[in-house]
């Protein structure tokens, strides 16, 4: 039961971002430093629109790419900068596709058409019936009465801030006014229906729904959802919320999540979280549960879960394969994952494209950011497909910005040697953390994996829905921070965050958050 579907999606994104920021406190220091212009003596060329172009082909060779580029199986080096305030500890496996060459490819955003909607719908909802979220998720008199009872119980116990929202520092007023919420619920209950209305619909854009103008159910107006579909799917495997949006074109997003009945307080936040952020793998990490404890919640073998995820994704017909996986935890409350607030578990699978046996590299970055927050440009985020499977089937699916893969642009593109790439990496890690000594006592990066794969680059100032898939080197890991006020460790062993992305063709540094 939800009252504001859009608000719940937004709340989930906010909580996930909060979790990432807790685990990587102080990351803004390197981001801000990284915005500085590269020094003139840098060996890295400045990037720009001119670099989204055709490249030179290399001479054909029968040797594996690892041998051609001089890439070792493992690379180890440690460097100290800023009088000891910055340490780059690289102790990483070097992962390359088992190929002799790599191509570049034209790529564009799939049109947010009815055909695309039906492709995703048919892949994940066989024989499903679809209903409008606006009526299906509308609260009944009984729902409002349940919340009123819960809130009055909190008040009687003296708990006036049950969701720990805090108070305004200037006025001292509580952000969550329990008396106002109770009064509002009592008003809405008078106009609420006795039962929900199941309004059958077809997943598509442009559907009309009645919107509560005053917020109390007393007056409604017709509104057309031109760029969104908010629905509920009833299937043999359960009931799912189904949201499709193209509100930030060219970005098209599909979100599917199984409804649950184990959250008694419907106002309390609850969501799925990747094990990377919810499992306590570092000794001094405050939040999280052990990997052994996480496995207790799953109730299904990895092989069974993988089979289910693959069967669904194969129906998309996009040549996606599993790039990696992690545990997933379903928890409630706003204080992070703890031993007493996890309700369920599953396996999360990250799918990616395979082009001529070369994968598009998966990272935790969504891309599609803007250098200028006041920009009127519409950014284009990366394609991604994540599927969570638990002991009762598919729990959650997120598909972002499906690609149309075009023709090969440069066959057997000429790549820089591994030695040249490493020189750029080590210099730019220093440059991008130039201010760390001013912000922290000490920062130590732990780079645990170096990969060669494809990523999409584009020029948002010229064209925001076409680009190029190019080979890049990514440097994955974590970092420790020592400071007088705070400190934390992250060994980077399970990290999907790339701390440096370098174009393998020309050595330009790609900002993963921007996507170019």
C-alpha angles and dihedrals in degrees: 000000000000133000101195113028094184092051092053092052090049092047091052092053091048092051093049091050089048090054093050091049092050091053093045102037111172094027089126088072093067092039093054092045090048090059090068117106114262111259116259092246092055116125088219119095118228111257127225144129091309090067094059091082147095117304136206122273120233127227113272117260134176092216122108114260091246090060094043093052095039092237116165125218089243134017123202128180138135126204132181125207141170093041092303097315093110125047124179106198109185115185102150144152110235110225122195131167113257095248138112097228145009129219133205118234137201111242135185139177115268112246112256090240133153087252091059091048091051092047092058094038094052092047095056105024112051109182091352125157117220130213136179113267091215093069100023092054096038112125117247127212087265092054093052091046090053092054093045089053092049093048093047089051090053090049093049089053090052093250102136094163103046094159094046095237093149129211139285107269093214101045100024090225120143115251088217107053102194095193092052092049092049091050091047092050091050090052093048092046090063091062098034120111122251090231136017120260117231105214107185114221141167116243103255143113122265099047119147126229137174114256123205101238099189097032094239101082094252097112131027135186132191115254128182119220101216096171104022141061117198111188148148122225122206112203139161088260096052144282120306137192108229121196126176122181138178094170094127097043130228084034112088118185132189119194122184123177133170115240116240134204098196096088105089097180103057093194092059116098116249129170148145117266131190117249088239087072101027106042118081104230096151121071097227097042109122101206132045139060131256122274089241091054091048091055090056091065097052105070096187134082121251090240093055092047093047091051092052094047094047094048092055097043093047088062089066089068094216100123093248122163135182111275097177144330142215139182117270126210128200109210140161133220132052100258098081132257115325136164093263102046106052113107104175146358141208146155121279116209123199112208125197141171123272113208115186088336093308117115128219100242116249117221134164090250117102094198120206096105125144128232089213114044090202091058119126091210118118106228126216117226127205125274112254137164120194124178127187117201124187136173092287098047135264110005103176140001129189121185117180127191106334113219131228105216112217133191128313107271100189120014118214090000116210111253133199117248120262089246091057091048093050091053090054092046095051094046095046094047086059094045095047091052096043094127098045093107090058093052106032138027092230139348124193120190119207110200107192105168135032116192137184115211143121130287135175121250127182142165108244091191090062108028128357101193106044130059147134134279107223134174114259139177115232125196111207127194148092138258143225124227127203118190139146094250102034145001141178142170132228116175092195093226093132099025123137091185115109111211093192132021118190127187103241092211105053105006097244115151114242120210104225093200092055096038097230 
